[in-house]
GROMACS .gro file of C-alpha atoms in nm:
model
  225
    1LEU     CA    1  -4.535   8.110   8.425
    2LEU     CA    2  -4.334   7.797   8.387
    3THR     CA    3  -4.112   7.773   8.079
    4PRO     CA    4  -4.031   7.437   7.913
    5PRO     CA    5  -3.677   7.313   7.963
    6THR     CA    6  -3.443   7.395   7.674
    7SER     CA    7  -3.206   7.135   7.526
    8SER     CA    8  -2.846   7.212   7.459
    9MET     CA    9  -2.666   7.112   7.142
   10ALA     CA   10  -2.465   6.860   7.341
   11ASP     CA   11  -2.788   6.690   7.446
   12VAL     CA   12  -2.907   6.672   7.082
   13ASP     CA   13  -2.578   6.514   6.971
   14ALA     CA   14  -2.598   6.262   7.251
   15ALA     CA   15  -2.951   6.165   7.150
   16ALA     CA   16  -2.861   6.106   6.783
   17PRO     CA   17  -2.872   5.736   6.683
   18PRO     CA   18  -2.537   5.564   6.625
   19GLY     CA   19  -2.414   5.535   6.272
   20ASP     CA   20  -2.513   5.879   6.150
   21ASP     CA   21  -2.151   5.989   6.149
   22ALA     CA   22  -2.065   5.726   5.881
   23ALA     CA   23  -2.350   5.851   5.664
   24ASP     CA   24  -2.223   6.206   5.694
   25GLN     CA   25  -1.874   6.102   5.571
   26PRO     CA   26  -1.816   6.112   5.189
   27ALA     CA   27  -1.802   5.762   5.027
   28GLN     CA   28  -1.454   5.647   4.937
   29ALA     CA   29  -1.403   5.545   4.571
   30ALA     CA   30  -1.326   5.170   4.516
   31GLN     CA   31  -0.963   5.114   4.424
   32PRO     CA   32  -0.924   4.937   4.084
   33ALA     CA   33  -0.745   4.603   4.090
   34GLU     CA   34  -0.386   4.637   3.988
   35LYS     CA   35  -0.340   4.497   3.635
   36LYS     CA   36  -0.074   4.233   3.609
   37LYS     CA   37   0.223   4.350   3.412
   38SER     CA   38   0.297   4.138   3.104
   39GLY     CA   39   0.653   4.079   2.993
   40SER     CA   40   0.821   4.220   2.688
   41ALA     CA   41   1.144   4.018   2.668
   42ILE     CA   42   1.231   3.763   2.399
   43PRO     CA   43   1.360   3.422   2.518
   44GLU     CA   44   1.691   3.279   2.405
   45LEU     CA   45   1.700   3.053   2.101
   46ASN     CA   46   1.632   2.685   2.187
   47SER     CA   47   1.555   2.768   2.551
   48ILE     CA   48   1.295   2.539   2.711
   49HIS     CA   49   0.987   2.667   2.891
   50CYS     CA   50   0.668   2.543   3.053
   51GLY     CA   51   0.390   2.755   2.910
   52THR     CA   52   0.014   2.797   2.918
   53VAL     CA   53  -0.208   2.817   2.610
   54VAL     CA   54  -0.385   3.154   2.625
   55SER     CA   55  -0.567   3.157   2.289
   56LEU     CA   56  -0.632   2.942   1.984
   57ARG     CA   57  -0.619   3.058   1.623
   58PRO     CA   58  -0.669   2.876   1.291
   59PHE     CA   59  -0.293   2.911   1.230
   60GLY     CA   60  -0.182   2.796   1.578
   61ALA     CA   61  -0.192   2.902   1.942
   62PHE     CA   62  -0.043   3.177   2.157
   63VAL     CA   63   0.140   3.053   2.465
   64LYS     CA   64   0.233   3.241   2.782
   65LEU     CA   65   0.574   3.143   2.917
   66GLY     CA   66   0.586   3.094   3.293
   67GLU     CA   67   0.378   3.361   3.470
   68GLY     CA   68   0.389   3.583   3.163
   69ASP     CA   69   0.562   3.868   3.350
   70THR     CA   70   0.901   3.827   3.179
   71PHE     CA   71   0.849   3.718   2.819
   72LYS     CA   72   0.604   3.817   2.551
   73ASP     CA   73   0.353   3.550   2.452
   74GLY     CA   74   0.491   3.332   2.175
   75LEU     CA   75   0.325   3.181   1.867
   76LEU     CA   76   0.303   2.804   1.854
   77HIS     CA   77   0.245   2.755   1.482
   78VAL     CA   78   0.005   2.484   1.365
   79SER     CA   79   0.298   2.300   1.201
   80CYS     CA   80   0.486   2.284   1.535
   81ILE     CA   81   0.214   2.119   1.745
   82SER     CA   82   0.232   1.754   1.640
   83GLY     CA   83   0.408   1.508   1.415
   84GLU     CA   84   0.076   1.433   1.246
   85ARG     CA   85  -0.124   1.668   1.027
   86VAL     CA   86  -0.318   1.928   1.228
   87GLU     CA   87  -0.635   2.043   1.055
   88ARG     CA   88  -0.805   2.193   1.362
   89VAL     CA   89  -0.596   2.331   1.647
   90GLU     CA   90  -0.881   2.275   1.895
   91ASP     CA   91  -0.857   1.899   1.829
   92PHE     CA   92  -0.510   1.906   1.989
   93LEU     CA   93  -0.502   2.193   2.241
   94ASP     CA   94  -0.726   2.366   2.495
   95VAL     CA   95  -0.704   2.718   2.636
   96GLY     CA   96  -0.545   2.696   2.981
   97GLU     CA   97  -0.357   2.377   2.899
   98GLN     CA   98   0.007   2.359   3.007
   99VAL     CA   99   0.263   2.260   2.744
  100TRP     CA  100   0.639   2.222   2.720
  101VAL     CA  101   0.786   2.429   2.438
  102LYS     CA  102   1.119   2.532   2.288
  103ALA     CA  103   1.187   2.884   2.163
  104VAL     CA  104   1.257   2.896   1.787
  105ASN     CA  105   1.262   3.147   1.500
  106ILE     CA  106   1.382   3.439   1.711
  107LYS     CA  107   1.330   3.781   1.544
  108GLU     CA  108   1.457   4.033   1.797
  109GLU     CA  109   1.439   4.329   1.559
  110GLU     CA  110   1.066   4.261   1.514
  111GLY     CA  111   1.010   4.161   1.875
  112LYS     CA  112   0.875   3.821   1.766
  113TYR     CA  113   0.960   3.458   1.824
  114GLY     CA  114   0.808   3.115   1.765
  115LEU     CA  115   0.759   2.805   1.974
  116ASP     CA  116   0.785   2.434   1.896
  117MET     CA  117   0.651   2.148   2.107
  118ARG     CA  118   0.713   1.858   1.868
  119TYR     CA  119   1.054   1.771   2.011
  120MET     CA  120   0.955   1.806   2.376
  121ASP     CA  121   0.834   1.522   2.596
  122GLN     CA  122   0.506   1.668   2.719
  123ALA     CA  123   0.502   1.446   3.027
  124THR     CA  124   0.850   1.524   3.159
  125GLY     CA  125   0.965   1.837   2.975
  126LYS     CA  126   1.269   1.651   2.840
  127ASP     CA  127   1.431   1.787   2.524
  128LEU     CA  128   1.406   1.504   2.268
  129ASP     CA  129   1.620   1.693   2.015
  130PRO     CA  130   1.912   1.835   2.217
  131ASN     CA  131   2.121   1.886   1.902
  132HIS     CA  132   1.839   2.081   1.733
  133LYS     CA  133   1.847   1.877   1.412
  134HIS     CA  134   1.468   1.894   1.367
  135GLY     CA  135   1.450   1.549   1.210
  136GLN     CA  136   1.173   1.296   1.245
  137VAL     CA  137   0.935   1.380   1.528
  138PRO     CA  138   0.985   1.137   1.822
  139LYS     CA  139   0.702   0.904   1.921
  140ASN     CA  140   0.630   1.080   2.250
  141GLY     CA  141   0.702   1.431   2.121
  142GLY     CA  142   0.439   1.696   2.057
  143LYS     CA  143   0.067   1.648   2.102
  144GLN     CA  144  -0.154   1.376   1.964
  145LYS     CA  145  -0.506   1.437   1.842
  146ARG     CA  146  -0.771   1.381   2.107
  147ARG     CA  147  -0.996   1.083   2.036
  148THR     CA  148  -1.362   1.180   2.031
  149ALA     CA  149  -1.663   0.949   2.056
  150LYS     CA  150  -1.694   0.975   1.677
  151ASP     CA  151  -1.330   0.870   1.632
  152ILE     CA  152  -1.384   0.564   1.853
  153LEU     CA  153  -1.703   0.474   1.665
  154ASP     CA  154  -1.528   0.511   1.329
  155GLU     CA  155  -1.240   0.292   1.448
  156ALA     CA  156  -1.487   0.026   1.568
  157LYS     CA  157  -1.663   0.030   1.231
  158ALA     CA  158  -1.331   0.002   1.048
  159ILE     CA  159  -1.228  -0.298   1.263
  160GLU     CA  160  -1.567  -0.461   1.206
  161ALA     CA  161  -1.535  -0.410   0.829
  162GLU     CA  162  -1.183  -0.559   0.833
  163ILE     CA  163  -1.303  -0.865   1.029
  164HIS     CA  164  -1.590  -0.911   0.782
  165LYS     CA  165  -1.347  -0.886   0.491
  166ILE     CA  166  -1.113  -1.148   0.641
  167SER     CA  167  -1.409  -1.376   0.713
  168MET     CA  168  -1.537  -1.347   0.355
  169GLU     CA  169  -1.189  -1.414   0.215
  170ALA     CA  170  -1.158  -1.725   0.434
  171LYS     CA  171  -1.500  -1.850   0.317
  172LEU     CA  172  -1.412  -1.785  -0.047
  173LYS     CA  173  -1.080  -1.966  -0.006
  174LYS     CA  174  -1.256  -2.264   0.151
  175LYS     CA  175  -1.513  -2.267  -0.131
  176ARG     CA  176  -1.243  -2.258  -0.396
  177LYS     CA  177  -1.055  -2.538  -0.225
  178LYS     CA  178  -1.370  -2.747  -0.217
  179GLN     CA  179  -1.437  -2.677  -0.586
  180GLU     CA  180  -1.079  -2.770  -0.674
  181LYS     CA  181  -1.107  -3.095  -0.482
  182LYS     CA  182  -1.433  -3.176  -0.659
  183LYS     CA  183  -1.274  -3.098  -0.994
  184GLN     CA  184  -0.978  -3.326  -0.923
  185LYS     CA  185  -1.216  -3.603  -0.826
  186LYS     CA  186  -1.405  -3.565  -1.156
  187ILE     CA  187  -1.080  -3.573  -1.352
  188LYS     CA  188  -0.969  -3.894  -1.181
  189LYS     CA  189  -1.309  -4.050  -1.246
  190TRP     CA  190  -1.298  -3.953  -1.615
  191ILE     CA  191  -0.945  -4.091  -1.653
  192LYS     CA  192  -1.046  -4.418  -1.491
  193LYS     CA  193  -1.355  -4.444  -1.707
  194HIS     CA  194  -1.180  -4.382  -2.036
  195THR     CA  195  -0.835  -4.532  -1.988
  196ALA     CA  196  -0.917  -4.852  -1.794
  197PRO     CA  197  -1.111  -5.023  -2.080
  198LYS     CA  198  -0.835  -4.941  -2.328
  199ALA     CA  199  -0.576  -5.082  -2.093
  200GLU     CA  200  -0.780  -5.398  -2.044
  201LYS     CA  201  -0.832  -5.431  -2.421
  202ALA     CA  202  -0.462  -5.386  -2.487
  203GLU     CA  203  -0.376  -5.639  -2.217
  204LYS     CA  204  -0.623  -5.888  -2.365
  205ALA     CA  205  -0.488  -5.840  -2.716
  206GLU     CA  206  -0.137  -5.895  -2.588
  207LYS     CA  207  -0.245  -6.212  -2.413
  208ASP     CA  208  -0.426  -6.336  -2.723
  209GLY     CA  209  -0.113  -6.271  -2.926
  210GLU     CA  210   0.093  -6.475  -2.685
  211ASP     CA  211  -0.157  -6.762  -2.706
  212SER     CA  212  -0.148  -6.747  -3.088
  213ASP     CA  213   0.231  -6.759  -3.088
  214ASP     CA  214   0.223  -7.064  -2.860
  215SER     CA  215  -0.021  -7.242  -3.096
  216SER     CA  216   0.192  -7.163  -3.400
  217SER     CA  217   0.498  -7.302  -3.228
  218SER     CA  218   0.318  -7.623  -3.141
  219CYS     CA  219   0.203  -7.671  -3.501
  220SER     CA  220   0.551  -7.614  -3.634
  221LEU     CA  221   0.697  -7.877  -3.405
  222SER     CA  222   0.428  -8.129  -3.505
  223GLU     CA  223   0.496  -8.084  -3.873
  224ALA     CA  224   0.867  -8.124  -3.822
  225THR     CA  225   0.825  -8.459  -3.654
   0.00000   0.00000   0.00000
C-alpha cells in the first residue's frame, strides 16, 4: 500500500502567506503627543514683549508672551487696550492676533501681572512712553476699533445729514438776504413817496416867499420916489 507523503512543520511555515507574522505580534499602543510646557515666570516691570492673544473676556484678554514656555499668560485689561472707550473687546482684538505689550502691575507674591498696549507702537514695537509717565495715549499707541460695514454706513449717513444741514442753512441765508433786500427797497420807496412831495412843497413855499419879498421891495421903492 502506498502512503501519502507527510509534510514537515518547516514545509507548513514556508507555505504560510507573508504578513501573518505581523498579525501574530501584539499591537503597540500609540504614544500620546508630548504636551507643551507652559511657563510660570513673571516678567520684569515695564519689560516689552511681543505676545499672542489666546482668549477674550468681557474684562479684557489673556496674552501669551513669546512662545509661552517662559512666562505665565498675562491679563490685558479692557482699560489698557486703547485710548478710546472699549465696550466690546472683540471689536478691538482677535484670538491669535499678535500684539506688542508692556508688563505692568507686577504682583509676584500672587503670581500675577498685567499688560498694557496703549503706549506701544503696534506696527514697530517701539515704546512710546519710555519714562513710564502713563499720560495721554499717543496717536499710534494701542489698538483702534475695527470699522465694520455698519460703522461705514453710519458715517456715510452722518456726512449726508451734515451736507443737507449746510445746504439748508445756505438756502435759508440766501432767502433772508433776499427778504432783507426787498425790505430795504420798500423802505426807500416809502421814503421817496412820502418825503419828496413835502420837500417840493417846502421848496415852492420858499420860492413863493422870495417872490413876495421881491414884490414888496419894488413897491416900497416906488412909493419912496
